[in-house]
Tab-separated table of C-alpha atoms and ligand atoms in Angstrom:
chain	number	residue	atom	x	y	z
P	948	MET	CA	24.141	4.473	14.494
P	949	THR	CA	25.803	1.378	12.893
P	950	ASP	CA	27.029	-1.599	14.791
P	951	ASN	CA	30.542	-0.594	13.975
P	952	GLU	CA	30.164	2.597	14.865
P	953	LEU	CA	29.252	1.830	18.214
P	954	LYS	CA	31.782	-0.617	18.720
P	955	GLN	CA	34.659	2.216	17.767
P	956	ILE	CA	32.912	4.267	20.625
P	957	LYS	CA	34.018	1.536	22.896
P	958	LEU	CA	37.431	1.436	21.647
P	959	PHE	CA	38.209	4.574	21.906
P	960	ALA	CA	36.789	4.888	25.366
P	961	LEU	CA	38.939	1.716	26.493
P	962	GLU	CA	42.036	3.764	24.947
P	963	GLU	CA	41.232	6.463	27.670
P	964	LEU	CA	40.010	4.157	30.412
P	965	GLU	CA	44.020	2.850	29.874
P	966	LYS	CA	45.516	5.690	30.371
P	967	LEU	CA	43.933	6.416	33.747
P	968	TYR	CA	43.947	2.821	35.328
P	969	SER	CA	45.679	-0.306	35.348
P	970	SER	CA	45.271	-3.447	32.958
P	971	ALA	CA	43.601	-5.422	35.198
P	972	THR	CA	40.971	-2.602	36.299
P	973	VAL	CA	40.540	-2.278	32.281
P	974	SER	CA	39.955	-5.598	31.391
P	975	LEU	CA	38.008	-6.598	34.705
P	976	TRP	CA	35.456	-3.759	34.585
P	977	PHE	CA	34.944	-1.876	31.335
P	978	LYS	CA	36.141	-4.412	28.622
P	979	PRO	CA	32.503	-6.187	29.271
P	980	MET	CA	30.827	-3.043	28.472
P	981	ARG	CA	28.807	-2.442	25.345
P	982	VAL	CA	27.903	0.603	23.902
P	983	VAL	CA	24.245	-0.036	22.546
P	984	ALA	CA	22.837	3.239	21.566
P	985	VAL	CA	23.902	6.772	20.906
P	986	ASP	CA	21.519	9.724	20.968
P	987	VAL	CA	21.765	13.161	20.840
P	988	SER	CA	21.544	13.556	24.644
P	989	CYS	CA	22.469	9.844	26.119
P	990	ILE	CA	24.316	7.027	25.646
P	991	THR	CA	23.434	3.758	26.727
P	992	VAL	CA	26.001	1.525	27.890
P	993	SER	CA	25.031	-2.543	28.777
P	994	LEU	CA	27.393	-4.595	31.345
P	995	PRO	CA	26.919	-7.606	33.277
P	996	GLU	CA	24.551	-7.545	36.101
P	997	ASN	CA	26.999	-9.051	38.618
P	998	ARG	CA	29.593	-5.560	37.819
P	999	LYS	CA	27.058	-2.918	37.058
P	1000	ALA	CA	26.640	-1.974	41.067
P	1001	PHE	CA	29.862	-1.549	41.525
P	1002	VAL	CA	30.837	0.272	38.069
P	1003	GLU	CA	27.990	2.612	39.040
P	1004	SER	CA	29.113	3.691	42.183
P	1005	SER	CA	33.054	4.083	41.441
P	1006	TYR	CA	33.278	4.904	37.913
P	1007	TYR	CA	30.231	6.273	36.912
P	1008	ASN	CA	31.408	10.185	36.236
P	1009	VAL	CA	34.479	8.873	34.952
P	1010	LEU	CA	32.627	7.003	32.499
P	1011	GLN	CA	30.724	9.949	31.825
P	1012	GLU	CA	33.388	12.228	31.262
P	1013	VAL	CA	35.499	9.795	28.730
P	1014	TYR	CA	32.166	9.081	26.653
P	1015	SER	CA	31.439	12.589	26.193
P	1016	ARG	CA	35.162	13.472	25.266
P	1017	VAL	CA	35.316	10.612	22.611
P	1018	ILE	CA	32.039	11.773	21.396
P	1019	GLY	CA	32.476	15.503	21.190
P	1020	CYS	CA	30.093	16.797	23.574
P	1021	ASP	CA	28.314	16.668	26.926
P	1022	ILE	CA	26.542	13.469	26.972
P	1023	GLU	CA	24.330	11.474	29.740
P	1024	LEU	CA	25.713	8.020	30.832
P	1025	ARG	CA	22.859	5.527	30.687
P	1026	LEU	CA	24.039	2.041	32.257
P	1027	ILE	CA	21.947	-0.809	31.569
P	1028	THR	CA	22.257	-5.054	32.331
P	1029	ASP	CA	22.878	-7.152	29.294
P	1030	GLU	CA	19.650	-8.968	30.430
P	1031	GLU	CA	17.946	-5.595	29.958
P	1032	GLU	CA	19.688	-4.662	26.756
P	1033	ALA	CA	18.577	-8.079	25.410
P	1034	GLU	CA	14.602	-7.605	26.680
P	1035	MET	CA	14.814	-3.971	24.696
P	1036	SER	CA	15.732	-5.361	21.247
P	1037	ARG	CA	13.234	-8.070	21.391
P	1038	GLU	CA	11.021	-5.510	22.018
P	1039	PHE	CA	12.181	-3.724	19.146
P	1040	THR	CA	12.230	-6.581	16.674
P	1041	GLU	CA	8.722	-7.457	17.554
P	1042	VAL	CA	7.688	-3.785	16.750
P	1043	VAL	CA	9.403	-3.817	13.890
P	1044	ASP	CA	8.181	-7.407	12.726
P	1045	SER	CA	4.674	-6.587	13.657
P	1046	ALA	CA	4.719	-3.446	11.569
P	1047	TYR	CA	6.339	-5.490	8.980
P	1048	LYS	CA	3.279	-7.734	9.185
P	1049	MET	CA	0.789	-5.505	8.765
P	1050	ARG	CA	2.494	-3.721	5.670
P	1051	PHE	CA	3.814	-6.766	3.969
P	1052	ASN	CA	-0.033	-9.242	4.833
P	1053	PRO	CA	1.767	-12.756	5.043
P	1054	GLU	CA	-1.051	-13.749	3.864
P	1055	TYR	CA	-0.741	-12.178	0.217
P	1056	THR	CA	0.934	-14.939	-1.575
P	1057	PHE	CA	1.297	-17.072	-4.978
P	1058	GLU	CA	0.394	-20.163	-3.303
P	1059	ASN	CA	-3.159	-18.781	-2.772
P	1060	PHE	CA	-3.328	-16.236	-5.549
P	1061	VAL	CA	-5.641	-18.393	-8.043
P	1062	VAL	CA	-4.530	-18.267	-11.625
P	1063	GLY	CA	-6.801	-17.735	-15.083
P	1064	LYS	CA	-6.901	-16.504	-18.181
P	1065	SER	CA	-7.592	-12.829	-17.337
P	1066	ASN	CA	-4.817	-12.788	-14.841
P	1067	GLN	CA	-2.086	-15.228	-16.065
P	1068	LEU	CA	0.244	-13.011	-17.669
P	1069	ALA	CA	0.088	-10.870	-14.285
P	1070	GLN	CA	0.764	-13.331	-12.531
P	1071	SER	CA	3.538	-15.181	-14.144
P	1072	ALA	CA	5.411	-11.721	-14.783
P	1073	SER	CA	5.420	-11.443	-11.247
P	1074	LEU	CA	6.142	-14.855	-10.287
P	1075	ALA	CA	9.565	-14.125	-12.908
P	1076	VAL	CA	10.013	-11.096	-10.896
P	1077	ALA	CA	10.016	-12.578	-7.403
P	1078	ASN	CA	12.308	-15.237	-8.879
P	1079	HIS	CA	15.035	-13.524	-10.411
P	1080	PRO	CA	14.691	-9.772	-8.941
P	1081	ALA	CA	16.404	-7.001	-11.433
P	1082	GLU	CA	17.274	-9.695	-13.841
P	1083	LEU	CA	13.938	-10.093	-16.084
P	1084	ASN	CA	11.279	-7.550	-16.578
P	1085	ASN	CA	12.291	-4.094	-14.805
P	1086	PRO	CA	10.621	-2.253	-14.228
P	1087	LEU	CA	7.151	-4.780	-13.769
P	1088	PHE	CA	3.700	-2.879	-14.667
P	1089	LEU	CA	0.807	-4.175	-13.464
P	1090	TYR	CA	-2.826	-2.935	-14.007
P	1091	GLY	CA	-6.621	-3.250	-14.290
P	1092	PRO	CA	-9.383	-1.832	-12.422
P	1093	SER	CA	-9.844	-2.195	-8.814
P	1094	GLY	CA	-10.560	-5.148	-6.532
P	1095	LEU	CA	-8.958	-7.657	-9.205
P	1096	GLY	CA	-5.660	-8.789	-7.295
P	1097	LYS	CA	-2.616	-6.267	-7.915
P	1098	THR	CA	-1.627	-5.535	-4.228
P	1099	HIS	CA	-2.080	-9.132	-3.598
P	1100	LEU	CA	0.157	-9.710	-6.448
P	1101	LEU	CA	2.568	-7.148	-5.232
P	1102	PHE	CA	2.830	-8.598	-1.782
P	1103	SER	CA	3.195	-11.891	-2.777
P	1104	ILE	CA	6.282	-10.805	-4.644
P	1105	VAL	CA	7.301	-8.943	-1.380
P	1106	ASN	CA	6.913	-12.426	0.814
P	1107	GLU	CA	8.973	-14.706	-1.501
P	1108	ILE	CA	11.869	-12.117	-2.229
P	1109	ARG	CA	11.977	-12.019	1.039
P	1110	LYS	CA	12.249	-15.520	1.643
P	1111	ASN	CA	14.799	-16.251	-1.034
P	1112	HIS	CA	16.866	-12.863	0.067
P	1113	PRO	CA	16.721	-12.098	3.611
P	1114	ASN	CA	18.917	-9.427	2.886
P	1115	PHE	CA	17.492	-7.776	0.465
P	1116	ASN	CA	16.000	-4.381	1.717
P	1117	ILE	CA	12.522	-4.454	0.079
P	1118	LEU	CA	10.524	-0.997	0.329
P	1119	TYR	CA	6.444	-1.331	-0.467
P	1120	VAL	CA	4.541	2.342	-0.487
P	1121	THR	CA	1.733	3.201	-2.071
P	1122	GLY	CA	1.892	6.508	-4.700
P	1123	GLU	CA	0.063	8.341	-2.027
P	1124	GLU	CA	2.203	8.280	0.436
P	1125	PHE	CA	5.321	8.488	-1.460
P	1126	THR	CA	3.409	11.827	-2.235
P	1127	ASN	CA	2.915	12.616	1.491
P	1128	GLU	CA	6.521	11.940	2.345
P	1129	LEU	CA	8.192	13.685	-0.361
P	1130	ILE	CA	5.894	16.860	0.685
P	1131	GLU	CA	6.965	16.225	4.506
P	1132	SER	CA	10.669	16.242	3.815
P	1133	LEU	CA	10.335	18.602	1.931
P	1134	SER	CA	8.671	20.876	4.343
P	1135	LEU	CA	10.972	19.863	6.992
P	1136	LYS	CA	13.915	20.728	4.746
P	1137	LYS	CA	14.871	16.941	4.860
P	1138	PRO	CA	15.242	16.059	0.988
P	1139	MET	CA	18.352	13.900	1.691
P	1140	ALA	CA	16.851	11.981	4.024
P	1141	PHE	CA	13.864	10.906	1.775
P	1142	ARG	CA	16.371	10.105	-1.057
P	1143	GLU	CA	18.497	7.896	1.366
P	1144	LYS	CA	15.469	5.956	2.095
P	1145	TYR	CA	13.951	5.794	-1.448
P	1146	ARG	CA	17.612	5.348	-3.191
P	1147	ASN	CA	19.105	2.386	-1.331
P	1148	VAL	CA	16.279	-0.126	-1.759
P	1149	ASP	CA	16.948	-2.975	-3.744
P	1150	VAL	CA	13.628	-3.692	-4.544
P	1151	LEU	CA	11.064	-0.604	-4.435
P	1152	LEU	CA	7.280	-1.317	-5.103
P	1153	VAL	CA	5.026	1.617	-5.522
P	1154	ASP	CA	1.409	0.554	-5.284
P	1155	ASP	CA	-1.157	3.094	-7.078
P	1156	ILE	CA	1.333	5.057	-8.825
P	1157	GLN	CA	-1.434	6.851	-10.868
P	1158	PHE	CA	-1.641	9.009	-7.592
P	1159	ILE	CA	1.498	11.030	-8.306
P	1160	ALA	CA	-0.168	12.140	-11.677
P	1161	GLY	CA	-0.864	15.892	-11.940
P	1162	LYS	CA	1.572	16.709	-9.334
P	1163	MET	CA	4.587	18.100	-10.348
P	1164	SER	CA	7.436	18.067	-8.081
P	1165	VAL	CA	6.405	14.714	-7.174
P	1166	GLN	CA	6.150	13.045	-10.466
P	1167	GLU	CA	10.204	14.969	-10.869
P	1168	GLU	CA	11.434	13.261	-7.623
P	1169	PHE	CA	9.872	10.132	-8.356
P	1170	PHE	CA	11.604	10.271	-11.895
P	1171	HIS	CA	14.724	10.689	-10.393
P	1172	THR	CA	14.198	7.931	-8.065
P	1173	PHE	CA	13.261	5.491	-10.790
P	1174	ASP	CA	16.866	6.427	-12.834
P	1175	THR	CA	18.737	6.111	-9.911
P	1176	LEU	CA	17.425	2.793	-9.029
P	1177	PHE	CA	17.101	1.656	-12.613
P	1178	LYS	CA	20.744	2.478	-13.521
P	1179	MET	CA	21.785	0.544	-10.085
P	1180	ASN	CA	20.210	-2.297	-11.887
P	1181	LYS	CA	17.473	-2.398	-9.149
P	1182	GLN	CA	13.926	-4.276	-9.149
P	1183	ILE	CA	11.036	-1.854	-9.316
P	1184	ILE	CA	7.489	-3.249	-9.916
P	1185	LEU	CA	4.360	-0.497	-10.283
P	1186	ALA	CA	0.674	-0.787	-9.895
P	1187	SER	CA	-1.726	1.042	-11.409
P	1188	ASP	CA	-5.688	1.037	-11.982
P	1189	CYS	CA	-4.718	1.826	-15.844
P	1190	ALA	CA	-2.179	1.401	-18.432
P	1191	PRO	CA	0.753	4.263	-18.824
P	1192	LYS	CA	-0.402	5.892	-21.645
P	1193	ASP	CA	-3.732	6.450	-20.316
P	1194	ILE	CA	-2.936	8.074	-16.932
P	1195	ASN	CA	-4.009	11.752	-16.771
P	1196	ASN	CA	-1.624	14.123	-16.518
P	1197	LEU	CA	1.652	11.781	-16.315
P	1198	GLU	CA	4.387	13.344	-17.821
P	1199	ASP	CA	5.740	11.547	-20.732
P	1200	ARG	CA	8.988	10.807	-19.420
P	1201	LEU	CA	7.323	8.541	-16.923
P	1202	LYS	CA	4.864	6.966	-19.323
P	1203	SER	CA	7.864	5.989	-21.463
P	1204	ARG	CA	10.047	4.524	-18.843
P	1205	PHE	CA	6.972	2.789	-17.139
P	1206	VAL	CA	6.755	0.809	-20.392
P	1207	MET	CA	10.579	-0.214	-20.617
P	1208	GLY	CA	10.190	-3.389	-19.128
P	1209	LEU	CA	7.238	-5.787	-18.931
P	1210	VAL	CA	3.612	-4.334	-18.746
P	1211	ALA	CA	0.759	-6.534	-17.849
P	1212	ASP	CA	-2.856	-6.388	-17.201
P	1213	ILE	CA	-5.320	-8.098	-14.850
P	1214	GLN	CA	-8.783	-8.093	-16.844
P	1215	PRO	CA	-12.197	-9.208	-14.750
P	1216	PRO	CA	-12.252	-13.062	-13.931
P	1217	ASP	CA	-15.026	-14.841	-15.765
P	1218	LEU	CA	-17.525	-17.255	-14.031
P	1219	GLU	CA	-15.105	-20.440	-13.970
P	1220	LEU	CA	-12.403	-18.212	-12.308
P	1221	ARG	CA	-14.610	-16.457	-9.783
P	1222	VAL	CA	-15.552	-19.767	-8.775
P	1223	ALA	CA	-12.216	-21.152	-8.313
P	1224	ILE	CA	-11.272	-18.010	-6.327
P	1225	PHE	CA	-14.210	-18.100	-3.845
P	1226	LYS	CA	-13.641	-21.737	-3.038
P	1227	ARG	CA	-10.056	-20.974	-2.325
P	1228	LYS	CA	-11.679	-17.607	-0.336
P	1229	ALA	CA	-13.572	-19.804	1.468
P	1230	ILE	CA	-11.014	-22.501	2.386
P	1231	ASP	CA	-8.991	-19.705	3.671
P	1232	PHE	CA	-11.642	-18.416	5.865
P	1233	ASN	CA	-12.196	-21.919	7.074
P	1234	TYR	CA	-15.741	-22.000	5.888
P	1235	ASP	CA	-17.261	-25.033	4.226
P	1236	MET	CA	-19.347	-24.301	1.326
P	1237	ASP	CA	-21.047	-26.418	-1.331
P	1238	LEU	CA	-20.720	-26.043	-5.162
P	1239	ASP	CA	-24.089	-24.679	-6.120
P	1240	VAL	CA	-23.496	-21.612	-3.140
P	1241	LEU	CA	-20.305	-20.890	-4.874
P	1242	TYR	CA	-21.655	-20.746	-8.037
P	1243	TYR	CA	-24.759	-18.567	-6.707
P	1244	LEU	CA	-22.011	-16.612	-5.217
P	1245	ALA	CA	-20.110	-16.079	-8.291
P	1246	LYS	CA	-23.019	-15.414	-10.727
P	1247	ASN	CA	-23.713	-12.405	-8.218
P	1248	ILE	CA	-20.280	-10.653	-7.190
P	1249	THR	CA	-18.929	-10.025	-10.675
P	1250	THR	CA	-16.831	-7.490	-10.687
P	1251	ASN	CA	-14.553	-6.821	-7.622
P	1252	ILE	CA	-13.533	-9.570	-5.661
P	1253	ARG	CA	-12.824	-7.673	-2.453
P	1254	GLN	CA	-17.051	-8.241	-1.994
P	1255	ILE	CA	-16.666	-11.858	-1.560
P	1256	GLU	CA	-14.842	-11.467	1.791
P	1257	GLY	CA	-18.011	-9.324	3.051
P	1258	ALA	CA	-20.165	-12.155	1.724
P	1259	LEU	CA	-18.648	-14.822	3.287
P	1260	LYS	CA	-18.362	-12.974	6.733
P	1261	LYS	CA	-22.022	-12.557	6.496
P	1262	LEU	CA	-22.492	-16.085	5.695
P	1263	LYS	CA	-20.573	-17.926	8.198
P	1264	ALA	CA	-22.057	-15.217	11.003
P	1265	HIS	CA	-25.673	-16.419	9.887
P	1266	THR	CA	-24.865	-20.425	10.096
P	1267	LEU	CA	-22.779	-20.229	13.015
P	1268	ILE	CA	-25.488	-18.067	15.117
P	1269	THR	CA	-28.717	-19.854	13.680
P	1270	GLY	CA	-26.845	-23.713	13.037
P	1271	GLU	CA	-28.391	-23.598	9.508
P	1272	ASN	CA	-26.953	-25.478	7.401
P	1273	CYS	CA	-25.988	-22.983	4.191
P	1274	ASP	CA	-27.743	-24.209	1.374
P	1275	VAL	CA	-28.331	-21.774	-1.901
P	1276	TYR	CA	-31.843	-20.835	-0.425
P	1277	VAL	CA	-30.319	-19.844	2.963
P	1278	ALA	CA	-27.902	-18.270	0.988
P	1279	LYS	CA	-30.435	-16.079	-1.170
P	1280	LYS	CA	-32.108	-14.965	2.151
P	1281	VAL	CA	-28.862	-13.965	3.895
P	1282	LEU	CA	-27.290	-12.100	0.946
P	1283	ASN	CA	-30.400	-10.722	-0.285
P	1284	GLU	CA	-29.348	-7.395	1.784
P	1285	PHE	CA	-26.110	-7.042	1.019
P	1286	PHE	CA	-26.611	-7.848	-2.959
P	1287	ALA	CA	-29.935	-5.590	-2.915
P	1288	ASN	CA	-27.937	-3.095	-1.298
P	1289	GLU	CA	-25.008	-2.881	-4.137
P	1290	ASN	CA	-27.268	-4.048	-6.913
P	1291	SER	CA	-29.760	-1.281	-5.886
P	1292	LYS	CA	-26.816	0.941	-6.158
P	1293	GLU	CA	-25.327	-0.776	-8.915
P	1294	SER	CA	-28.788	-0.423	-11.168
P	1295	VAL	CA	-29.427	3.098	-10.632
P	1296	ILE	CA	-26.038	3.204	-11.887
P	1297	GLU	CA	-26.536	1.356	-14.819
P	1298	ARG	CA	-29.713	3.593	-16.181
P	1299	VAL	CA	-27.781	6.599	-15.163
P	1300	PHE	CA	-24.903	5.412	-17.545
P	1301	SER	CA	-27.941	4.504	-20.453
P	1302	PHE	CA	-29.255	7.674	-20.353
P	1303	ALA	CA	-26.022	9.525	-20.469
P	1304	GLU	CA	-25.224	7.542	-23.470
P	1305	LYS	CA	-28.835	8.058	-25.323
P	1306	ARG	CA	-28.358	12.020	-24.423
P	1307	TYR	CA	-24.693	12.123	-26.050
P	1308	GLY	CA	-23.949	9.231	-27.302
P	1309	VAL	CA	-20.643	8.263	-25.395
P	1310	LYS	CA	-20.419	4.660	-23.726
P	1311	ARG	CA	-19.597	4.027	-20.110
P	1312	GLU	CA	-16.333	2.763	-20.331
P	1313	GLU	CA	-15.187	6.502	-22.407
P	1314	ILE	CA	-16.985	8.506	-19.352
P	1315	VAL	CA	-15.198	6.910	-16.745
P	1316	GLY	CA	-12.173	6.896	-19.054
P	1317	HIS	CA	-9.629	9.498	-19.054
P	1318	ARG	CA	-10.266	10.881	-22.222
P	1319	ARG	CA	-11.444	14.494	-22.453
P	1320	SER	CA	-13.132	15.586	-26.108
P	1321	SER	CA	-15.831	17.677	-25.205
P	1322	ASP	CA	-18.756	15.423	-25.488
P	1323	ILE	CA	-17.324	12.940	-22.953
P	1324	ILE	CA	-16.437	15.619	-20.714
P	1325	SER	CA	-20.635	16.901	-20.709
P	1326	ALA	CA	-21.357	13.166	-20.305
P	1327	ARG	CA	-19.211	12.867	-17.371
P	1328	HIS	CA	-20.377	15.863	-16.108
P	1329	TYR	CA	-24.175	14.815	-16.378
P	1330	ALA	CA	-23.495	11.239	-15.020
P	1331	ILE	CA	-21.815	12.550	-12.094
P	1332	TYR	CA	-24.442	15.114	-11.257
P	1333	LEU	CA	-27.281	12.378	-11.621
P	1334	ILE	CA	-25.139	9.576	-9.341
P	1335	ARG	CA	-24.688	12.314	-6.756
P	1336	HIS	CA	-28.543	12.974	-6.552
P	1337	THR	CA	-30.044	9.015	-6.498
P	1338	THR	CA	-27.461	7.336	-4.532
P	1339	ASN	CA	-25.929	7.754	-1.022
P	1340	LEU	CA	-22.456	7.631	-2.580
P	1341	SER	CA	-20.006	9.615	-1.093
P	1342	GLN	CA	-18.124	12.252	-3.630
P	1343	THR	CA	-15.337	10.318	-2.674
P	1344	SER	CA	-16.649	6.866	-3.884
P	1345	ILE	CA	-18.185	8.473	-6.533
P	1346	ALA	CA	-14.528	10.178	-7.686
P	1347	LYS	CA	-13.406	6.338	-7.693
P	1348	LEU	CA	-16.177	4.827	-9.543
P	1349	PHE	CA	-15.118	7.262	-12.579
P	1350	ASN	CA	-11.266	6.539	-12.017
P	1351	LYS	CA	-10.513	9.598	-10.843
P	1352	LYS	CA	-7.973	10.095	-7.809
P	1353	ASP	CA	-9.736	12.547	-5.659
P	1354	HIS	CA	-13.161	14.465	-5.451
P	1355	THR	CA	-12.510	17.426	-7.065
P	1356	THR	CA	-13.174	15.779	-10.125
P	1357	VAL	CA	-16.740	15.178	-8.753
P	1358	ILE	CA	-17.301	19.093	-7.319
P	1359	ASN	CA	-16.183	20.190	-10.513
P	1360	SER	CA	-19.065	18.294	-12.337
P	1361	ILE	CA	-21.454	19.347	-9.692
P	1362	SER	CA	-20.571	22.820	-9.785
P	1363	PHE	CA	-20.615	22.895	-13.683
P	1364	ILE	CA	-24.270	21.258	-13.658
P	1365	GLU	CA	-25.654	23.750	-11.572
P	1366	LYS	CA	-24.251	26.176	-13.718
P	1367	LYS	CA	-25.553	25.224	-16.590
P	1368	MET	CA	-28.623	24.506	-14.805
P	1369	ASP	CA	-29.039	28.085	-13.367
P	1370	ASN	CA	-28.638	29.562	-17.162
P	1371	GLU	CA	-30.504	26.884	-18.954
P	1372	PRO	CA	-34.440	26.511	-17.982
P	1373	ALA	CA	-34.813	23.620	-20.524
P	1374	PHE	CA	-31.874	21.540	-19.119
P	1375	ALA	CA	-32.748	22.091	-15.381
P	1376	ARG	CA	-36.188	20.783	-16.399
P	1377	GLU	CA	-34.671	17.824	-18.069
P	1378	ILE	CA	-32.092	16.760	-14.971
P	1379	GLU	CA	-35.145	17.035	-13.005
P	1380	SER	CA	-36.975	14.779	-14.655
P	1381	ALA	CA	-33.859	12.492	-15.068
P	1382	ILE	CA	-33.571	12.322	-11.504
P	1383	ALA	CA	-37.172	11.985	-10.681
P	1384	GLU	CA	-37.041	8.632	-13.268
P	1385	LEU	CA	-34.133	7.153	-11.469
P	1386	ARG	CA	-35.525	7.212	-8.210
P	1387	SER	CA	-39.009	5.743	-8.978
I	757	ADP	P1	-6.288	-4.422	-6.630
I	757	ADP	O1	-5.154	-3.826	-5.348
I	757	ADP	O2	-6.133	-4.978	-7.719
I	757	ADP	O3	-7.554	-3.517	-5.840
I	757	ADP	P2	-6.592	-6.176	-4.346
I	757	ADP	O4	-5.194	-7.012	-4.263
I	757	ADP	O5	-6.697	-5.548	-2.971
I	757	ADP	O6	-7.009	-5.797	-5.589
I	757	ADP	O7	-7.514	-7.940	-4.509
I	757	ADP	C1	-8.809	-7.578	-3.348
I	757	ADP	C2	-8.955	-8.933	-2.825
I	757	ADP	O8	-9.433	-9.859	-4.020
I	757	ADP	C3	-7.638	-9.504	-2.232
I	757	ADP	O9	-8.416	-10.140	-0.691
I	757	ADP	C4	-7.355	-10.200	-2.775
I	757	ADP	O10	-6.670	-11.184	-2.143
I	757	ADP	C5	-8.362	-10.916	-3.767
I	757	ADP	N1	-7.797	-11.785	-4.843
I	757	ADP	C6	-7.916	-10.891	-6.140
I	757	ADP	N2	-7.726	-11.639	-6.768
I	757	ADP	C7	-7.657	-12.751	-6.524
I	757	ADP	C8	-6.883	-14.325	-7.152
I	757	ADP	N3	-6.662	-14.510	-8.304
I	757	ADP	N4	-6.728	-15.153	-6.335
I	757	ADP	C9	-7.119	-14.953	-4.735
I	757	ADP	N5	-7.510	-13.742	-4.484
I	757	ADP	C10	-7.857	-12.804	-5.095
I	758	MG	MG1	-4.399	-2.325	-4.307
């Protein structure tokens, strides 16, 4: 219920009370009361502490009757003091605030986003949108592989707009959350509440939008959400792991809307940018590091910036525990295991892709891409099967490696290869020897 509606209830109640009591009584006891909340069964009213005991003992029944009449059904009356009310709303703001902080990580800002050639367009477009929401670049569409800063930029936009427009209604969700909420609202038969939530925002950010692809009713709903907001001149910002045209099973009308504003990609960072980002991370982490250690890290962590956080934590813990000064030698020693783990997986995976390329003549980019010609599909099944049998990666991680939304692709590939092995002994022998070679 809005503040105005609560005030209205108070005014109607006062009118009723004025019919029953003298104006002196009404101003002394009833005027200071405030309606603070109404739900299906209970109305909560606050009043000054020094009035509460008397009102409760003398007027409780009358008040309950009056409020029930105003609201139109029997309702329980709860009287609290103004102090209790203040306490309650403070707690409520804290809850909202901490939920907000978890959601909109305040540590992700433009200030600590390091810019280089590979992410410059995405960063400047995001900054422009943050400074001029719905004036330029609507929608803004960011895309690029995992771990290169898309979510960081979305949160930076949120934090910046929130600073300049504290009254803006900003909504950040992932494609997966949008999907789950929609399904839930349909099963509870509350599609209106869902629409009200999504169509009354000033800024809508949907992270990992590729998730809605292939799901008809979700795409349909998102299409209408998009159109409604767009027509009302509200800012829409989307992020995805690939360009709109490459999102498999995404409706054409969505693809064409996603490219109406500005599409900006993020490419893997070069060595120089990685050094700069890691330097920044080390500062944020309160960890002082020599330049040659930074270079060592930047040479070894190349594809996913997220890995730097794990590496830094490990290094910092080591220096704290042993008191050893961290030079390249120590860094190598400590990170050996970290990288061995990552790299051995990496090198098996590299080899699988080169096996697949030799056998099917299809390059890794194609295999993990979204095209579906028959040789690409065969190479994809083959590579997925081999990786599943030579690494300890989960089906979900393998799906990610192949830029697939969920592990059904992995399951399909495995059963496809198993069937083929059953029917073609030569193929089975070939697969078995490939696995043996990869494991050696
Ligand atoms: P994505 O959403 O693209 O998968 P994230 O935004 O989650 O990637 O980024 C992964 C990690 O890398 C985050 O900790 C983020 O702060 C960091 N990161 C990525 N790019 C940069 C950058 N240019 N400057 C600073 N940190 C970055
Ligand atoms: Mg992300």
